[in-house]
PDB file of C-alpha atoms in Angstrom:
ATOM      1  CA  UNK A 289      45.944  18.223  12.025  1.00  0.00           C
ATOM      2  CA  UNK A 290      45.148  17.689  15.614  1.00  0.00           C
ATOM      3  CA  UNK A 291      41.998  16.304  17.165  1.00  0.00           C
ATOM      4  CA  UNK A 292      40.577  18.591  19.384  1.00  0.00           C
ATOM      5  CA  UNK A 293      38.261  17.065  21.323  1.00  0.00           C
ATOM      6  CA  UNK A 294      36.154  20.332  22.316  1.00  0.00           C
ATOM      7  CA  UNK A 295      35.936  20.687  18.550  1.00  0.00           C
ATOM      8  CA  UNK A 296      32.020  21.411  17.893  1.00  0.00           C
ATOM      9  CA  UNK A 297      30.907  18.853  15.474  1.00  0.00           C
ATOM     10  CA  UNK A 298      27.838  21.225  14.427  1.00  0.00           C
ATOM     11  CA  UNK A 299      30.202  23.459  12.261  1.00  0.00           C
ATOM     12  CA  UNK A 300      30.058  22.380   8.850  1.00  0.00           C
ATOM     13  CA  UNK A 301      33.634  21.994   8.128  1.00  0.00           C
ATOM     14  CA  UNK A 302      34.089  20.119  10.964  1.00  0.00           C
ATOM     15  CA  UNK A 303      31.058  18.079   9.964  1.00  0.00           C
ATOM     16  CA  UNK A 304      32.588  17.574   6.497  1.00  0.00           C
ATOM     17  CA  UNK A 305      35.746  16.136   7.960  1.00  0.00           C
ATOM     18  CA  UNK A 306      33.887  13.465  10.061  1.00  0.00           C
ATOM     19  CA  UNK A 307      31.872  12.379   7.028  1.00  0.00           C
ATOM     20  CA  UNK A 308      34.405  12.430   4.926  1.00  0.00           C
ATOM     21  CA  UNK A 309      36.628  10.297   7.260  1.00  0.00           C
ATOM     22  CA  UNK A 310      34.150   7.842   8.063  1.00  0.00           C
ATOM     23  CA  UNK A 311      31.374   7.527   5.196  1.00  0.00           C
ATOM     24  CA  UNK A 312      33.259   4.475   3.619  1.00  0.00           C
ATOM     25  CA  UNK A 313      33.723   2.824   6.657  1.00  0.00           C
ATOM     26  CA  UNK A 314      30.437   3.306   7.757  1.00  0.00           C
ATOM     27  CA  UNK A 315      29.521   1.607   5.069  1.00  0.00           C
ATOM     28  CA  UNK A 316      31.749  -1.018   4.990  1.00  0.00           C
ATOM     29  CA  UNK A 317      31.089  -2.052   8.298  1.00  0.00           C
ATOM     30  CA  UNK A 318      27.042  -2.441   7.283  1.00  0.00           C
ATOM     31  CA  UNK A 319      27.974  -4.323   3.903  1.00  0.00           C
ATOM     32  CA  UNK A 320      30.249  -6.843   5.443  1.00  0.00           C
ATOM     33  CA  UNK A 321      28.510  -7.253   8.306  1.00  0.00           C
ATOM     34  CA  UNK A 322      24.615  -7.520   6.805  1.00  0.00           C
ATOM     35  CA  UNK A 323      24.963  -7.628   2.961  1.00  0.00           C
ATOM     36  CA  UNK A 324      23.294  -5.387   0.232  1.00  0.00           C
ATOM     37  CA  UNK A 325      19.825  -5.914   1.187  1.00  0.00           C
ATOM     38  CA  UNK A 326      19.280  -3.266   3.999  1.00  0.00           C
ATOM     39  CA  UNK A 327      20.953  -0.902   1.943  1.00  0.00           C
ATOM     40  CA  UNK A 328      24.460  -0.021   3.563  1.00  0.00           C
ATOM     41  CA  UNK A 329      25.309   3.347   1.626  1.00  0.00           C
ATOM     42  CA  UNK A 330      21.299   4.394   2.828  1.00  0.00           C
ATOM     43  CA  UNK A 331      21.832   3.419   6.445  1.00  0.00           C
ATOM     44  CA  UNK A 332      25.279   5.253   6.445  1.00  0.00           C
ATOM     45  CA  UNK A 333      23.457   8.537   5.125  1.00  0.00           C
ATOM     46  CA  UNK A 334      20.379   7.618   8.133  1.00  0.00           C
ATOM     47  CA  UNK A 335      23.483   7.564  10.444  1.00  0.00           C
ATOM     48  CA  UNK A 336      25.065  10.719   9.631  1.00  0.00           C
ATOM     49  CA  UNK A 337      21.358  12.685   9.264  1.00  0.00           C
ATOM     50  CA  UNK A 338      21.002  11.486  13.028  1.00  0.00           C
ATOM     51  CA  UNK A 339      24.928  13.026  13.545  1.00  0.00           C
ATOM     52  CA  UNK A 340      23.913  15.773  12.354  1.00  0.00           C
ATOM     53  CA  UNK A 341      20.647  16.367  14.159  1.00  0.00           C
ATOM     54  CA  UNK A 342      22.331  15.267  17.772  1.00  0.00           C
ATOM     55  CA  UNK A 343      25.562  17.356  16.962  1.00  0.00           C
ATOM     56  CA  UNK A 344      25.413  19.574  20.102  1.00  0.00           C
ATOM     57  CA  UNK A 345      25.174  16.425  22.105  1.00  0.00           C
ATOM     58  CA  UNK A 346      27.866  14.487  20.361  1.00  0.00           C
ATOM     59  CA  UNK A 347      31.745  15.157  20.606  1.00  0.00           C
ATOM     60  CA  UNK A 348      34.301  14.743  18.379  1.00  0.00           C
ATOM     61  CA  UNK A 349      35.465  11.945  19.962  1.00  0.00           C
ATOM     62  CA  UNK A 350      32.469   9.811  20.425  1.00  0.00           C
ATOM     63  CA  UNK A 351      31.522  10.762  16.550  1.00  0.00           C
ATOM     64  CA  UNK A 352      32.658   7.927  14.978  1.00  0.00           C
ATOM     65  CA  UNK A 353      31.297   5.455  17.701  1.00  0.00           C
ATOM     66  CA  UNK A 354      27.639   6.870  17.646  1.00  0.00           C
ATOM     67  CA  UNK A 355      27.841   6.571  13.552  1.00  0.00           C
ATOM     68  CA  UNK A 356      28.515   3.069  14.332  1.00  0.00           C
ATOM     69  CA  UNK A 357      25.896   1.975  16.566  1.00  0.00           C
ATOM     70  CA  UNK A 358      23.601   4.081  14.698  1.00  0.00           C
ATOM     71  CA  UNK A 359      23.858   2.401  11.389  1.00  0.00           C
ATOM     72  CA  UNK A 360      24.162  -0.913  13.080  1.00  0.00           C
ATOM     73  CA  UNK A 361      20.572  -0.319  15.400  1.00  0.00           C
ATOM     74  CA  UNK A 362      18.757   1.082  12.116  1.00  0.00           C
ATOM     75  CA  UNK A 363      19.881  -1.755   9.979  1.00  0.00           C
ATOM     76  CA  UNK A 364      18.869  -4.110  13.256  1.00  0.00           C
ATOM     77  CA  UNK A 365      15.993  -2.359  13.274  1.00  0.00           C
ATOM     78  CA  UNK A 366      15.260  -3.032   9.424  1.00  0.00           C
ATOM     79  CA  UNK A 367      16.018  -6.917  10.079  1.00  0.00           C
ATOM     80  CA  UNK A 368      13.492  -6.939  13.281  1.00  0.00           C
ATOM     81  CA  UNK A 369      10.859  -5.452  10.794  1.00  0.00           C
ATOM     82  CA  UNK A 370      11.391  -7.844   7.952  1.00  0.00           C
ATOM     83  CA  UNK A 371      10.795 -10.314  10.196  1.00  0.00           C
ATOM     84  CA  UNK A 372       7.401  -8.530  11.658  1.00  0.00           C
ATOM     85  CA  UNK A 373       6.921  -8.097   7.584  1.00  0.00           C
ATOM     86  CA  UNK A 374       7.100 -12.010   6.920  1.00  0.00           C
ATOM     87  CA  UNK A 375       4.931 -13.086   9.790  1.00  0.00           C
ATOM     88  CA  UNK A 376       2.307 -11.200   9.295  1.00  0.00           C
ATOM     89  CA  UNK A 377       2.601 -12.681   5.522  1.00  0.00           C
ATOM     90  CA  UNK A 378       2.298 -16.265   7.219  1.00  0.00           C
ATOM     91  CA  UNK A 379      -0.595 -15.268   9.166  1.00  0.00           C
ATOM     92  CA  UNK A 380      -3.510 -17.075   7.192  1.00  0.00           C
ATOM     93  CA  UNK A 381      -6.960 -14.456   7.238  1.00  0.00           C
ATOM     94  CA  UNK A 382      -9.675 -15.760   8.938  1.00  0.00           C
ATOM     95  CA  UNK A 383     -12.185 -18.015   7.277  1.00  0.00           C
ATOM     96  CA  UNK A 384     -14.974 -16.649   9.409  1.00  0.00           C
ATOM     97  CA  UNK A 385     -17.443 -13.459   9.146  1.00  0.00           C
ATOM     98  CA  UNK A 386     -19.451 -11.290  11.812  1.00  0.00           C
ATOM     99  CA  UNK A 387     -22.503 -11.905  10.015  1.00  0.00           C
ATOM    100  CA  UNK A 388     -25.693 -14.234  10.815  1.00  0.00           C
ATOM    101  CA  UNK A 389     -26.025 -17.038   9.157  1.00  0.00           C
ATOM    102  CA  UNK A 390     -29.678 -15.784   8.580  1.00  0.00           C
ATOM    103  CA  UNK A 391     -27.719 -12.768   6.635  1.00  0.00           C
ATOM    104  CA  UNK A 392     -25.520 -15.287   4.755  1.00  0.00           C
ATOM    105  CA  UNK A 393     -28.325 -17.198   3.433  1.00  0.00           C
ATOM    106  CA  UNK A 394     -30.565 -14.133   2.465  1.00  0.00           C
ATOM    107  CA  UNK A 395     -27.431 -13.369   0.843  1.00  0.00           C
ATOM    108  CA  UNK A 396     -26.821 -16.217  -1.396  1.00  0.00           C
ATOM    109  CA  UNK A 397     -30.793 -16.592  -1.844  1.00  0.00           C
ATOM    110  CA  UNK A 398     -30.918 -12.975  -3.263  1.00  0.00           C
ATOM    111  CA  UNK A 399     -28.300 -13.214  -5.422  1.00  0.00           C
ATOM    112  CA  UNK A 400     -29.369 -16.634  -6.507  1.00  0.00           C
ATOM    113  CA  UNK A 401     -32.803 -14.833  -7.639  1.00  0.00           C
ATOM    114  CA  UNK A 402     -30.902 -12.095  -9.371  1.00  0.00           C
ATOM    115  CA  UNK A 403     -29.133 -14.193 -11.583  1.00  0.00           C
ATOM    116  CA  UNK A 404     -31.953 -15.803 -12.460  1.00  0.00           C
ATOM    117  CA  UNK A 405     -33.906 -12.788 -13.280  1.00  0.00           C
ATOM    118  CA  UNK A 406     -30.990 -11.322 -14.903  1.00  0.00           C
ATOM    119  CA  UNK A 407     -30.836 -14.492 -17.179  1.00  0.00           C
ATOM    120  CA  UNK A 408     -34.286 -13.931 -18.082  1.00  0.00           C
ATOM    121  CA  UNK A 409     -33.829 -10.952 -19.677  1.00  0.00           C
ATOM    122  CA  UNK A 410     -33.539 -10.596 -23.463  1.00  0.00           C
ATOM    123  CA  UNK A 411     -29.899 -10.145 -24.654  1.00  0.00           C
ATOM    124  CA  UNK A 412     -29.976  -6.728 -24.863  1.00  0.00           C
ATOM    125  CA  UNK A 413     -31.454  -5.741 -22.191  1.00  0.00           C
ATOM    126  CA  UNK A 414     -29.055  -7.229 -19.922  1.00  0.00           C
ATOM    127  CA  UNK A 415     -25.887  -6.417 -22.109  1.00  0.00           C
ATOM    128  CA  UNK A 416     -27.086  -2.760 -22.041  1.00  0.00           C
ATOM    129  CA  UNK A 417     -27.896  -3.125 -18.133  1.00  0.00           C
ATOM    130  CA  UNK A 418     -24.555  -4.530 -17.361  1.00  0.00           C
ATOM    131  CA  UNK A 419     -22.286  -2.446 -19.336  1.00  0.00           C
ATOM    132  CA  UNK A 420     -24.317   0.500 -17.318  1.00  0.00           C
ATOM    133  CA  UNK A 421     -24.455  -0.834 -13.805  1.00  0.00           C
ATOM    134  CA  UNK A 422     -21.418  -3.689 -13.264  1.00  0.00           C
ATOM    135  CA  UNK A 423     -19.191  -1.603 -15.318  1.00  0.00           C
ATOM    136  CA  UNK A 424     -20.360   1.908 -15.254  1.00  0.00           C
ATOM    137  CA  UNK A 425     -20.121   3.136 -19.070  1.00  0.00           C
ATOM    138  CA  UNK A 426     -21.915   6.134 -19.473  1.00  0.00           C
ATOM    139  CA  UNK A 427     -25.291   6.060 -21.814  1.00  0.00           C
ATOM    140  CA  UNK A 428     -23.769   7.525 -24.627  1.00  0.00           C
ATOM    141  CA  UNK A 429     -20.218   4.836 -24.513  1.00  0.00           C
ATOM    142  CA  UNK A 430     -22.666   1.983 -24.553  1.00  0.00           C
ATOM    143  CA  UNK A 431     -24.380   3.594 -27.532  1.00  0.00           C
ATOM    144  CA  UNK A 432     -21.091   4.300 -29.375  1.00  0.00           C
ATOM    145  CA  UNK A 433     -20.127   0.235 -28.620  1.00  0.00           C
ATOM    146  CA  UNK A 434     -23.821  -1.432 -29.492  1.00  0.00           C
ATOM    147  CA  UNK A 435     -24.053   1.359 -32.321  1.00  0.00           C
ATOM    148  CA  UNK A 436     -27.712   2.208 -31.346  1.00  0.00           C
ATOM    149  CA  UNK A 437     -28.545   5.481 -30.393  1.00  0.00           C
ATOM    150  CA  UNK A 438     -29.365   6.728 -26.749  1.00  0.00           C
ATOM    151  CA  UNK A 439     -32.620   6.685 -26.285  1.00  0.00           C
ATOM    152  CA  UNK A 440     -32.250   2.901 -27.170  1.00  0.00           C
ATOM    153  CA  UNK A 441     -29.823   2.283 -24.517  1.00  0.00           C
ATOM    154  CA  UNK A 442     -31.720   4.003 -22.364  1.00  0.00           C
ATOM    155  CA  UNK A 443     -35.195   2.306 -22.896  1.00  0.00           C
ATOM    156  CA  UNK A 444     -33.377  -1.304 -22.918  1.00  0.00           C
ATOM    157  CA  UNK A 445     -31.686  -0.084 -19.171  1.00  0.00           C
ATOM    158  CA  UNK A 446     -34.851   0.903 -17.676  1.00  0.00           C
ATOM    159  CA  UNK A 447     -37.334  -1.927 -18.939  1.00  0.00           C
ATOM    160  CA  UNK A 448     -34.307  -4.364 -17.554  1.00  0.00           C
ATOM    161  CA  UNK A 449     -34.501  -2.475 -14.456  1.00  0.00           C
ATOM    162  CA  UNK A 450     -38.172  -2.861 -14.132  1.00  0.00           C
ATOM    163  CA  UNK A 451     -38.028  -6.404 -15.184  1.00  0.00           C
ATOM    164  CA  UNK A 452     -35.505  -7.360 -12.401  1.00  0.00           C
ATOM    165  CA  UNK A 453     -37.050  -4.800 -10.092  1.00  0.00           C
ATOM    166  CA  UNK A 454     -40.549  -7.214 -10.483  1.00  0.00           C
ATOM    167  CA  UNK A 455     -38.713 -10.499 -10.057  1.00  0.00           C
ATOM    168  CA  UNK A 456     -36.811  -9.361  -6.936  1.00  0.00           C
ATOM    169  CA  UNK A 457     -39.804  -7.829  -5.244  1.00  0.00           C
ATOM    170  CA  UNK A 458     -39.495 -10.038  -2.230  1.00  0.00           C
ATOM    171  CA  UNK A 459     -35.596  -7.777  -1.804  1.00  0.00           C
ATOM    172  CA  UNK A 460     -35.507  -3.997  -1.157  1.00  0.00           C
ATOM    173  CA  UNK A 461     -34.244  -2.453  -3.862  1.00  0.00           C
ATOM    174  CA  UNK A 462     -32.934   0.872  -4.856  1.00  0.00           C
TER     175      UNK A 462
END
């Protein structure tokens, strides 16, 4: 069969001849050339996707070039963002904040106080309080767990909240 080169690569037989012809190769070319970790048989598809979506630019002649450097600049372009990828992995964060260092100590001074005040509460009190607010069981979970009823739970949350509310006056609390 002859190669006519005003064939119109946008007809899907004439499509399915060109990927036919050149899928292996495509692929090929990617494997040998990069190995199997920028996936050749994906990059081959990419290339063919962008064939297909530039067809009325493309001749039948030029097909199998463009394939070529299409699957070899995507698959360049995979390597260049690896790279971008594993830099920004090196970069170490920074060991510094925004905030005052009046703001860092009333920080560490409040939450100093609140373990303390949390300490002094009876057992369960702050089990009760803790289940509830750090890890946000419901009333009635907390009552299943402890096997007390609600109303318990619910007396030993608040008079723990008053308690800590009392020994962290000096902090705005809600």
């Amino acid at each position: 069969m002859p190669k006519d080169l005003s064939e119109n690569i946008c007809e899907p037989t004439t499509f399915e001849r060109i990927y036919n012809k050149y899928i292996d190769d495509v692929h090929d070319f990617l494997y040998y050339k990069y190995g199997a970790q920028f996936n050749p048989r994906d990059k081959a598809q990419d290339a063919f996707i962008k064939l297909w979506d530039n067809c009325k630019k493309v001749t039948f002649a030029k097909a199998k070039s463009f394939l070529f450097t299409v699957a070899n600049n995507m698959t360049l372009n995979e390597i260049k963002h690896q790279k971008v990828v594993l830099n920004h992995t090196k970069t170490k964060p920074k060991h510094y904040t925004n905030e005052t260092p009046e703001f860092v100590l009333e920080e560490q001074e409040y939450l100093n106080a609140y373990n303390k005040a949390l300490s002094g509460l009876k057992e369960e009190q702050r089990v009760a309080f803790l289940l509830n607010k750090v890890e946000g069981k419901k009333h009635s979970e907390i009552a299943e767990f402890l096997g007390v009823t609600q109303k318990v739970v619910e007396y030993r949350i608040y008079t723990a909240f008053n308690t800590l509310k009392k020994e962290l006056e000096g902090f705005k609390i809600k």
